[in-house]
PDB file of C-alpha atoms in Angstrom:
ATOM      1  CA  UNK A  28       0.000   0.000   0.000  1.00 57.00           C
ATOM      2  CA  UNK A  29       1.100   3.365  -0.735  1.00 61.00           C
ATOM      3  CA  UNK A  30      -0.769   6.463  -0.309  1.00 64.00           C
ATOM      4  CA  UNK A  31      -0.627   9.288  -2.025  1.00 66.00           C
ATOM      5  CA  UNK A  32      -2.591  12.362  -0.616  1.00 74.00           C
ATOM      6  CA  UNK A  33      -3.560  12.994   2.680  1.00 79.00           C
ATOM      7  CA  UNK A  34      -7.293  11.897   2.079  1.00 81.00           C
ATOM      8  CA  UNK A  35      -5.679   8.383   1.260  1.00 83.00           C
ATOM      9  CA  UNK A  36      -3.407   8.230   4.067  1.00 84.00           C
ATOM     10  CA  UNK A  37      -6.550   8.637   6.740  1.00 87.00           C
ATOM     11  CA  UNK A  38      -8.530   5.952   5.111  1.00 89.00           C
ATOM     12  CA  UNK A  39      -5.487   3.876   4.816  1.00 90.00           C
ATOM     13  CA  UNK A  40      -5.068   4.715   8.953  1.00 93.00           C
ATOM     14  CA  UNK A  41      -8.354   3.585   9.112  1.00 93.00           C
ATOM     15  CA  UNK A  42      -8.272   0.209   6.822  1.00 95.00           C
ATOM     16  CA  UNK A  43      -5.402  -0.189   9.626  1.00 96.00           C
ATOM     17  CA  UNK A  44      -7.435   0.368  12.919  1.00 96.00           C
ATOM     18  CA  UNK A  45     -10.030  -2.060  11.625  1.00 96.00           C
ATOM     19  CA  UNK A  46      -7.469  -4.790  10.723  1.00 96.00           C
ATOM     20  CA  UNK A  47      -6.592  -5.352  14.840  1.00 97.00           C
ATOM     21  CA  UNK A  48      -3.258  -6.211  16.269  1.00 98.00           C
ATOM     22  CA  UNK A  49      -0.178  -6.300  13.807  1.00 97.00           C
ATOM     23  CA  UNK A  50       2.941  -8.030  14.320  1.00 97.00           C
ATOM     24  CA  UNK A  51       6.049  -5.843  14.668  1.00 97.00           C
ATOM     25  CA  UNK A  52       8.246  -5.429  11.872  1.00 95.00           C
ATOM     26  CA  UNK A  53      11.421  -4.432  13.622  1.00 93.00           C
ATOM     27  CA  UNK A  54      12.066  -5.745  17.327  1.00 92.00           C
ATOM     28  CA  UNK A  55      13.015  -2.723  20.061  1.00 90.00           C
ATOM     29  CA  UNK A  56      11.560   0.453  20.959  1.00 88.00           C
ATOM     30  CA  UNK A  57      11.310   1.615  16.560  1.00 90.00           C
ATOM     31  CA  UNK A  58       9.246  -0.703  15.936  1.00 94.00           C
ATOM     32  CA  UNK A  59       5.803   0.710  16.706  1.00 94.00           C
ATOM     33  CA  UNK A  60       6.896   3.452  13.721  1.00 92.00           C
ATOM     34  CA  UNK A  61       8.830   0.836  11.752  1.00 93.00           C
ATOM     35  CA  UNK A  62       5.363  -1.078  11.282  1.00 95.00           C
ATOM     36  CA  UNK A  63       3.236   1.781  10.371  1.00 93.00           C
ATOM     37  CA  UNK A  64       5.356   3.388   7.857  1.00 90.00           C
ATOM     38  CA  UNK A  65       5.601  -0.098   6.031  1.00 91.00           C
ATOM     39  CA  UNK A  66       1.908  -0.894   6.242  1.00 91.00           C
ATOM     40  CA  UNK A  67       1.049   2.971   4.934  1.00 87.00           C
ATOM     41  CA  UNK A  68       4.078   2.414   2.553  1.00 83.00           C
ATOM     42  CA  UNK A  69       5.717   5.467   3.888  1.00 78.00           C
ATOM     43  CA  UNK A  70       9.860   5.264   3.105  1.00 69.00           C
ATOM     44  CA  UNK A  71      10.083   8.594   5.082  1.00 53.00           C
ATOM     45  CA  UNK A  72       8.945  10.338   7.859  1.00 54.00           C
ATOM     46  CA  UNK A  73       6.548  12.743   6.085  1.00 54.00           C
ATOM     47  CA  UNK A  74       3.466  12.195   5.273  1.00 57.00           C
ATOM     48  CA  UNK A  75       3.391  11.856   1.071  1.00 52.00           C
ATOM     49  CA  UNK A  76       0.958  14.238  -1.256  1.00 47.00           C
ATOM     50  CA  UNK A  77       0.430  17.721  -1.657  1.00 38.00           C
ATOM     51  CA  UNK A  78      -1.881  18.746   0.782  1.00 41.00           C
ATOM     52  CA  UNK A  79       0.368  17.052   3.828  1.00 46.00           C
ATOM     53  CA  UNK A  80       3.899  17.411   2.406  1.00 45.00           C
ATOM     54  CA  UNK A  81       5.556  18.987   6.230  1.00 54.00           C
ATOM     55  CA  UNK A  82       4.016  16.962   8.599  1.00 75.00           C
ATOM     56  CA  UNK A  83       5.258  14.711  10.795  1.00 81.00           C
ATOM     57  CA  UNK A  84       4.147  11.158  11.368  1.00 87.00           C
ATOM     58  CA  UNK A  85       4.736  10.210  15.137  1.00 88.00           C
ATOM     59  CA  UNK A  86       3.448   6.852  16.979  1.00 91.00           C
ATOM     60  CA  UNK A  87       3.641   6.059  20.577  1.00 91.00           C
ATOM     61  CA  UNK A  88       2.122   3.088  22.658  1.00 92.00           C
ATOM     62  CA  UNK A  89      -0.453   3.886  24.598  1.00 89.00           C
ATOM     63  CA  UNK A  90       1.525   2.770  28.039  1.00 78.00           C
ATOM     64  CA  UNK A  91       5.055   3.995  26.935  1.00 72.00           C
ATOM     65  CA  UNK A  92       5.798   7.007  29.240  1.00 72.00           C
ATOM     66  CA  UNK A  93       8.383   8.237  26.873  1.00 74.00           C
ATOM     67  CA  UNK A  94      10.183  10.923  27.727  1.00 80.00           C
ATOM     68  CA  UNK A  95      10.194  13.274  24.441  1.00 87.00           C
ATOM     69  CA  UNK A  96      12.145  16.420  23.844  1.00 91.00           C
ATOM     70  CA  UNK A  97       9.450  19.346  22.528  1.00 92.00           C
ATOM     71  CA  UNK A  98      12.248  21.676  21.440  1.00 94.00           C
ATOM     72  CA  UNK A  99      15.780  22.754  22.553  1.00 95.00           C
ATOM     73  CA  UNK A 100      15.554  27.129  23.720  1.00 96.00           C
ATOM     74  CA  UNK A 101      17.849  29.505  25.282  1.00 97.00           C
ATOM     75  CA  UNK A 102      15.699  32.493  27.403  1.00 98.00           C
ATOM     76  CA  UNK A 103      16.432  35.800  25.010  1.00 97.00           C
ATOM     77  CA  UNK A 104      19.420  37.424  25.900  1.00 97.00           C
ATOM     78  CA  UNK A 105      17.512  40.440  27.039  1.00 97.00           C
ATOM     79  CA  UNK A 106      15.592  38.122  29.686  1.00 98.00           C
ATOM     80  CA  UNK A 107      18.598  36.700  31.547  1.00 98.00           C
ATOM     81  CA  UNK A 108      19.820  37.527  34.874  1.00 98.00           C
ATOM     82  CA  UNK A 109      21.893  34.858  35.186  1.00 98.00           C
ATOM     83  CA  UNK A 110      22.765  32.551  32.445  1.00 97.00           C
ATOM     84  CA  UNK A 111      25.214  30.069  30.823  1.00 96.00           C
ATOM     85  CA  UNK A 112      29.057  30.595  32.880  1.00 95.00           C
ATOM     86  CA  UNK A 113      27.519  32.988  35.425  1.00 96.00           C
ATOM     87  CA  UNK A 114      24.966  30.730  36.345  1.00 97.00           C
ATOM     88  CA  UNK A 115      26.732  27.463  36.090  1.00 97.00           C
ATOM     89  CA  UNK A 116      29.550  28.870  38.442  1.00 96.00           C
ATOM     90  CA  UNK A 117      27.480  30.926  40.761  1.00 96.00           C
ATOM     91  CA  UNK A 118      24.630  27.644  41.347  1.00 97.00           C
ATOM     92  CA  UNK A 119      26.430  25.102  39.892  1.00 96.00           C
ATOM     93  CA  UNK A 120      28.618  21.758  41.368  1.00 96.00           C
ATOM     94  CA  UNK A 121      31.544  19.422  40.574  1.00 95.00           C
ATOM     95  CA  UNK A 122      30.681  17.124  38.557  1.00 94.00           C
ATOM     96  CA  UNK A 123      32.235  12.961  38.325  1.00 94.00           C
ATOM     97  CA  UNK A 124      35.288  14.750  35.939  1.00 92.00           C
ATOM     98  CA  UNK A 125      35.845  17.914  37.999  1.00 94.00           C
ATOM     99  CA  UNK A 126      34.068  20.178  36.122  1.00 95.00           C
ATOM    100  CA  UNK A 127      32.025  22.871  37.336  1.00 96.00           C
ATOM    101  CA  UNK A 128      28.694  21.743  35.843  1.00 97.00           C
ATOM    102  CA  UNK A 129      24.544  22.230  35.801  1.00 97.00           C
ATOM    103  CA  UNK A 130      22.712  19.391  35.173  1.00 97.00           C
ATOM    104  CA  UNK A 131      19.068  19.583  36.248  1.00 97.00           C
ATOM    105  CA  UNK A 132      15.464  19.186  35.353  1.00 97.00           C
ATOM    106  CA  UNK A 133      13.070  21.684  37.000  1.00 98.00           C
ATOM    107  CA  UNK A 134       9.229  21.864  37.303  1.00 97.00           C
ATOM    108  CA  UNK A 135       6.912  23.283  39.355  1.00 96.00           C
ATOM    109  CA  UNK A 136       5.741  23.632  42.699  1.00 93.00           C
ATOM    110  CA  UNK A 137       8.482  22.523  45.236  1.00 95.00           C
ATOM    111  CA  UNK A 138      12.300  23.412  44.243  1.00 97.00           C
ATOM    112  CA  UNK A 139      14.053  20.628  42.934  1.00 97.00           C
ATOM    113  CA  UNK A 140      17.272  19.240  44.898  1.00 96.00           C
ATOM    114  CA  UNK A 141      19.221  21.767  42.951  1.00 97.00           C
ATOM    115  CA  UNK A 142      16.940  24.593  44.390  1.00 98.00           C
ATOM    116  CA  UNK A 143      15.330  25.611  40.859  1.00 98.00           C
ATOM    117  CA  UNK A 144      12.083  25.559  40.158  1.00 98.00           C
ATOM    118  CA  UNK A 145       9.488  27.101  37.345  1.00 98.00           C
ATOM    119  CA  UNK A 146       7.213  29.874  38.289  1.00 97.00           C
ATOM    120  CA  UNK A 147       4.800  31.301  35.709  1.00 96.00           C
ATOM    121  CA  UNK A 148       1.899  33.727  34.562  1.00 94.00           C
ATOM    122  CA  UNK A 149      -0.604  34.150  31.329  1.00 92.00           C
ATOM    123  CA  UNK A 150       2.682  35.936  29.891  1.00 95.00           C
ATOM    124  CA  UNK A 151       5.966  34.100  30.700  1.00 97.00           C
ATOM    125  CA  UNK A 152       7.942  31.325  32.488  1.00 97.00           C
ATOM    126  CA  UNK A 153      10.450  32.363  34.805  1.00 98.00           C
ATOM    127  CA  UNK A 154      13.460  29.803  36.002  1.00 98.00           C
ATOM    128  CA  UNK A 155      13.810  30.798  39.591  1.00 98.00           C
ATOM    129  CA  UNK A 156      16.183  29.761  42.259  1.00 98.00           C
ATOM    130  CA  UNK A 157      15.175  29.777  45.691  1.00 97.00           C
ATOM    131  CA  UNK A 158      18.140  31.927  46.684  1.00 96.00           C
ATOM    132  CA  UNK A 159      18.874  34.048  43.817  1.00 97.00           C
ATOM    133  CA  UNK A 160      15.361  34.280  42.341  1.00 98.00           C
ATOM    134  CA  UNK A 161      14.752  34.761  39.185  1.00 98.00           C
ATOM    135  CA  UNK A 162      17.628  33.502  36.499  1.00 98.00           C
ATOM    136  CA  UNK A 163      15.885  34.229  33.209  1.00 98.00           C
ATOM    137  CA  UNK A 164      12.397  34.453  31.682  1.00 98.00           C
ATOM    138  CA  UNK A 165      10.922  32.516  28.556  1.00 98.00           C
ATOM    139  CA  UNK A 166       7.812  35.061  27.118  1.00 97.00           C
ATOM    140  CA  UNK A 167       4.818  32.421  26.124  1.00 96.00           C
ATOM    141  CA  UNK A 168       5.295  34.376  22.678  1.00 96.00           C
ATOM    142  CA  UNK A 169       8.856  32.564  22.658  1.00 97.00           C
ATOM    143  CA  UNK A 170       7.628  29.210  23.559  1.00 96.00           C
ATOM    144  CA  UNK A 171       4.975  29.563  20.429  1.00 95.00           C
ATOM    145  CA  UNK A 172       7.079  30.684  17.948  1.00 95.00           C
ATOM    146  CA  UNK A 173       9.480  27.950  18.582  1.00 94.00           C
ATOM    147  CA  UNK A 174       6.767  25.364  19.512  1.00 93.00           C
ATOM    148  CA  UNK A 175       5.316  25.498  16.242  1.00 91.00           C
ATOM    149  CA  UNK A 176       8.398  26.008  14.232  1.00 89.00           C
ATOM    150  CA  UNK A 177       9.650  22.494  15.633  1.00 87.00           C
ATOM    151  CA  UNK A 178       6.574  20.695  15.731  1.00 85.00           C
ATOM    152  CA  UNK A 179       4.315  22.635  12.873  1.00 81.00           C
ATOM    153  CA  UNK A 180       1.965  19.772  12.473  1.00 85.00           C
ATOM    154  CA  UNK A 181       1.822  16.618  13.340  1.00 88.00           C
ATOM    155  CA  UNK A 182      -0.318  13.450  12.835  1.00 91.00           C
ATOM    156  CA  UNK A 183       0.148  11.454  16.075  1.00 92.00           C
ATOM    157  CA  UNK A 184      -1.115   7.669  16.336  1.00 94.00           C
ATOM    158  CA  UNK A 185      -1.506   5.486  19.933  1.00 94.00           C
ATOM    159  CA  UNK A 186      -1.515   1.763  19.749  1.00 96.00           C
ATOM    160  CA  UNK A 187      -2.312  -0.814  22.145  1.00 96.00           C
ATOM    161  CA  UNK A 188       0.194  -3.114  22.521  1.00 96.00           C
ATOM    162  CA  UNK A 189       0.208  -6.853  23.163  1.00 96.00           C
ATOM    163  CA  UNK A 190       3.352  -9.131  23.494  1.00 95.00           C
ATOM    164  CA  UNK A 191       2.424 -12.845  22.222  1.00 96.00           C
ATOM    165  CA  UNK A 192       6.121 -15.219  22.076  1.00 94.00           C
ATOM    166  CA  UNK A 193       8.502 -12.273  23.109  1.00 93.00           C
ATOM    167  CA  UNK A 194       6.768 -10.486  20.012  1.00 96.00           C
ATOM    168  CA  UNK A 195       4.879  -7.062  20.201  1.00 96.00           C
ATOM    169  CA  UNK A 196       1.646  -7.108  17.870  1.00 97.00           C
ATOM    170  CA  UNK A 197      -0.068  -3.415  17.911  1.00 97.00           C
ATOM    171  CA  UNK A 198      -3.073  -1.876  17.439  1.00 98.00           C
ATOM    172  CA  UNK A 199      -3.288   1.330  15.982  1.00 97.00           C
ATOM    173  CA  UNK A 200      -7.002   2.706  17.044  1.00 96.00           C
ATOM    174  CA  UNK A 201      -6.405   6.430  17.973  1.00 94.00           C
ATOM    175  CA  UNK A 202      -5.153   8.948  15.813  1.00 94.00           C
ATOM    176  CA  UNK A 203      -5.174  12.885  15.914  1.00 93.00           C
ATOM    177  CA  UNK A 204      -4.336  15.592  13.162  1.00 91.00           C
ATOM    178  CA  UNK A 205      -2.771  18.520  15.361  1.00 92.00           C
ATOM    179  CA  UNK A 206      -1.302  22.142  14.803  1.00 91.00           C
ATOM    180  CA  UNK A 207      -0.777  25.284  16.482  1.00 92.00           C
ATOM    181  CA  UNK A 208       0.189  25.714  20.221  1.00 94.00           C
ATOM    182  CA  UNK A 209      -2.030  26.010  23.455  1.00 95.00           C
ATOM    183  CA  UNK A 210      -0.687  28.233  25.395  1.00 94.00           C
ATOM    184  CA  UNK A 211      -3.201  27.199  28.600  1.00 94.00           C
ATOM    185  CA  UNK A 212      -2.159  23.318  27.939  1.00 95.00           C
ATOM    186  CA  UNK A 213       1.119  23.824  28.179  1.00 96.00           C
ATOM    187  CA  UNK A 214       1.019  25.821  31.352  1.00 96.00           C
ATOM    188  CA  UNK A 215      -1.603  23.275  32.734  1.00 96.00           C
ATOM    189  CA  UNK A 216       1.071  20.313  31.666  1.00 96.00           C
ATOM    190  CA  UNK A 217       3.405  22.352  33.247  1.00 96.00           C
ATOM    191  CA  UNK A 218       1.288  22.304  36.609  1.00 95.00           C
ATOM    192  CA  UNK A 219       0.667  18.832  36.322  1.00 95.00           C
ATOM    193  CA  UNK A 220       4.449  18.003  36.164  1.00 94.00           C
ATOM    194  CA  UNK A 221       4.325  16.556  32.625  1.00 94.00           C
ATOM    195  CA  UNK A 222       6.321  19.392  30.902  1.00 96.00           C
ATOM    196  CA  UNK A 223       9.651  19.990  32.296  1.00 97.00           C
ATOM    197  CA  UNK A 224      13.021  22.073  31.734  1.00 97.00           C
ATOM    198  CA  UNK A 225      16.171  20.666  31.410  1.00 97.00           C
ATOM    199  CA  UNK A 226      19.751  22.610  32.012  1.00 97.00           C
ATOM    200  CA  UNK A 227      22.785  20.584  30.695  1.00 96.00           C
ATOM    201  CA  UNK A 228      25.742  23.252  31.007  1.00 97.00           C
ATOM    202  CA  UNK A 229      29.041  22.607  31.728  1.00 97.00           C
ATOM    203  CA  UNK A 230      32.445  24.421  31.870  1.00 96.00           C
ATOM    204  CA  UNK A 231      34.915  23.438  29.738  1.00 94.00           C
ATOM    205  CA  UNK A 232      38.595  23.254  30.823  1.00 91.00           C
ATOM    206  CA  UNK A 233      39.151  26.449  28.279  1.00 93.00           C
ATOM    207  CA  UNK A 234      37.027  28.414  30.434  1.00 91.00           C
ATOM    208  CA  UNK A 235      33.760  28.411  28.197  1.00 93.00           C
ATOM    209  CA  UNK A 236      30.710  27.677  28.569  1.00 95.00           C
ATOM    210  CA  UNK A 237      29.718  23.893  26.751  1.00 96.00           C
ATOM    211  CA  UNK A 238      25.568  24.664  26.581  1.00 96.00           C
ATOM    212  CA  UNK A 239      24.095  20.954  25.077  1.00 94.00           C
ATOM    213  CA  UNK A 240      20.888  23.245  24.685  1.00 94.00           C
ATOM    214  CA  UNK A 241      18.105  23.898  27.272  1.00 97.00           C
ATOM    215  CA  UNK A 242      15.304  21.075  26.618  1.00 97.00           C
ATOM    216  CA  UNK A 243      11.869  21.596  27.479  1.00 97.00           C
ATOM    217  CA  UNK A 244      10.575  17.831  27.586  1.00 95.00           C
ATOM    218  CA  UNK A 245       7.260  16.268  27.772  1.00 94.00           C
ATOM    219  CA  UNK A 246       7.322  13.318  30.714  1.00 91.00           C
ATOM    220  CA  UNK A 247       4.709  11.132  28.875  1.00 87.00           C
ATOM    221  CA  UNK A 248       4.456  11.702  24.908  1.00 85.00           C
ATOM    222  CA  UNK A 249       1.207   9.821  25.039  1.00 85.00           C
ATOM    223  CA  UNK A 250      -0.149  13.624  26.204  1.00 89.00           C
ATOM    224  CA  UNK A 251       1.654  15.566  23.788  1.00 89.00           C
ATOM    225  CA  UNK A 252      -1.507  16.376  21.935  1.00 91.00           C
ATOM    226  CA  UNK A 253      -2.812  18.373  25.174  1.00 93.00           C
ATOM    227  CA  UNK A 254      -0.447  21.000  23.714  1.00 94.00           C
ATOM    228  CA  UNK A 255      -1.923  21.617  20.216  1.00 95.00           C
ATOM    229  CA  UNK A 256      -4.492  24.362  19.723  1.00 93.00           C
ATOM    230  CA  UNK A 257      -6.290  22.315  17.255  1.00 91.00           C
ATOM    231  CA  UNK A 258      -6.526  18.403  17.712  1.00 91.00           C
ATOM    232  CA  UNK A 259      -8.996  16.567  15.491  1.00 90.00           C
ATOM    233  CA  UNK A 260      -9.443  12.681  15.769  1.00 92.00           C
ATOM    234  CA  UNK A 261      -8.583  11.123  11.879  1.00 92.00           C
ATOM    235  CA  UNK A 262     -10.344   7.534  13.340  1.00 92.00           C
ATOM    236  CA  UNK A 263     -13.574   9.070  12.970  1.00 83.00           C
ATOM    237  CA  UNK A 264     -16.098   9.166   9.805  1.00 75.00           C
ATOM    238  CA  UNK A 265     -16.143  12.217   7.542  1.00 71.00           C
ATOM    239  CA  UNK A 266     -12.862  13.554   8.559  1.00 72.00           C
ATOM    240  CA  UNK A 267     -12.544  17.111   7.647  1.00 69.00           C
ATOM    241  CA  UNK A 268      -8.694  18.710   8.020  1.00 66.00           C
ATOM    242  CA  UNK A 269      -8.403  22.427   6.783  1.00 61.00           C
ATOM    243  CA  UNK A 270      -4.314  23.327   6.522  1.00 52.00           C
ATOM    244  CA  UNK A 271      -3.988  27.267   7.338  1.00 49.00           C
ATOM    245  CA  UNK A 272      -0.686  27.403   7.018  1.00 47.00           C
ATOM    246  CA  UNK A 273       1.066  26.886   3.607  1.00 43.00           C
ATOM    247  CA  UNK A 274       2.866  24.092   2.788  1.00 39.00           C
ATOM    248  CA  UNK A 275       6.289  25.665   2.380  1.00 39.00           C
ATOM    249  CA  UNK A 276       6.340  27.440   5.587  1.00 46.00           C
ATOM    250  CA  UNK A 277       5.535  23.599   7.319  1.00 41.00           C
ATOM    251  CA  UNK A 278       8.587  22.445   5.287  1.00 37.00           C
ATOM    252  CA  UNK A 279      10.467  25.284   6.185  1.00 43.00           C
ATOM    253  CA  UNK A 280       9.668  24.947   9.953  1.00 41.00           C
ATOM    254  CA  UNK A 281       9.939  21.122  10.113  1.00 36.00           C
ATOM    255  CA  UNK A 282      13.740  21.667   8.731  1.00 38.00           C
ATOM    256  CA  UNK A 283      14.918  24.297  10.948  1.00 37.00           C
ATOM    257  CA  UNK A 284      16.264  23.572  14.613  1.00 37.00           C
ATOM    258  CA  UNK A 285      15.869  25.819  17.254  1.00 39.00           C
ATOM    259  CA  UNK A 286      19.479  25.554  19.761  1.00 41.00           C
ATOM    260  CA  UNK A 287      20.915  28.906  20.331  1.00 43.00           C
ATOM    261  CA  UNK A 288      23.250  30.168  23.196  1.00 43.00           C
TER     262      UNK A 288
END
């Protein structure tokens, strides 16, 4: 099978769904997007014809609690206090080489065990220490623009998963068109511990600064379409998807990576 154009790929999804469990084609954690792109016919991972050319395929199992990088972000320059080798000397440790080093992940609510923690508002997150205060602040313009840059679209698919003779068999019965960013979601994912901020800084024995990019992560990927504006189920009769954003500027975003210092 090979599809096409998007109308084909959703009632190829669906031919799918109503086939049951199917036996892995690859063994390990790939194989849950090794099997779909085979049985859609899909050699890479976009989504063939003209109307979905840009958006990216991504399947998860329903029970997986895979941790899932949204996008890599440094606050704007104008927006830290305390950043990079400041901040990695004046709140960092030593780390199992000597270094001076920041490694953390920080959420909400209680400070973490390195005293950071995320504070927010409608407008912006702020990375806060408990005794410095605030270090630098992410606008929730920021977190769109880059949001939907990295992830412009996306077609997501959750399988059930059964394991019969050490093999997994899946059953691909949910599937969700998304785009845009929810600003309110993320916040509320936030709250609810499921979105998360790494630091992974380190000084180098040159004296500067080795940044392997600030990571805002998603705990359990199985949510990740909580954070889409729009989310509308493909598994359904009469699907209807409307693209308001041209195809270019999907291609243009889904190529572009987002890791500045």
């Amino acid at each position: 099978m090979t599809v096409t154009s998007f109308e084909e790929f959703v009632a190829a999804l669906q031919e799918i769904q109503s086939r049951g469990y199917i036996e892995t084609h690859r063994a390990g954690n790939t194989g849950i997007g090794k099997t779909l792109e085979d049985e859609l016919g899909i050699k890479e991972n976009n989504i063939p014809g003209p109307d979905a050319a840009g958006i990216e395929l991504k399947s998860t199992r329903r029970s997986s609690n895979n941790l899932t990088t949204l996008f890599t972000k440094e606050p704007p320059r104008e927006n830290r206090v305390l950043w990079n080798q400041d901040l990695v000397r004046e709140l960092g440790y030593e780390d199992s080489k000597g270094r001076q080093a920041l490694k953390s992940t920080i959420g909400t609510g209680e400070p973490n065990s390195r005293g950071f923690l995320l504070d927010y508002d409608t407008d912006s997150v702020e990375v806060v220490h408990e005794d410095y205060g605030t270090c630098a602040v992410y606008p929730l313009t920021l977190l769109r623009d880059v949001f939907e840059r990295k992830l412009p679209a996306l077609i997501l698919v959750i399988a059930d998963v059964e394991t019969r003779n050490d093999r997994e068999y899946f059953w691909y019965n949910e599937a969700y068109y998304l785009d845009g960013f929810d600003s309110d979601e993320f916040l509320q994912l936030m709250r609810d511990g499921e979105i998360t901020l790494d630091l992974r800084m380190h000084i180098k024995d040159n004296g500067n600064i080795r940044n392997r990019g600030t990571a805002w992560r998603i705990m359990d990927d199985n949510k990740l379409d909580r954070a889409f504006e729009v989310r509308k189920p493909l598994l359904e009769e009469d699907v209807d998807i409307e693209f308001d954003r041209p195809v270019q500027e999907q291609l243009d975003a889904f190529d572009s990576e987002e890791n500045d210092e």
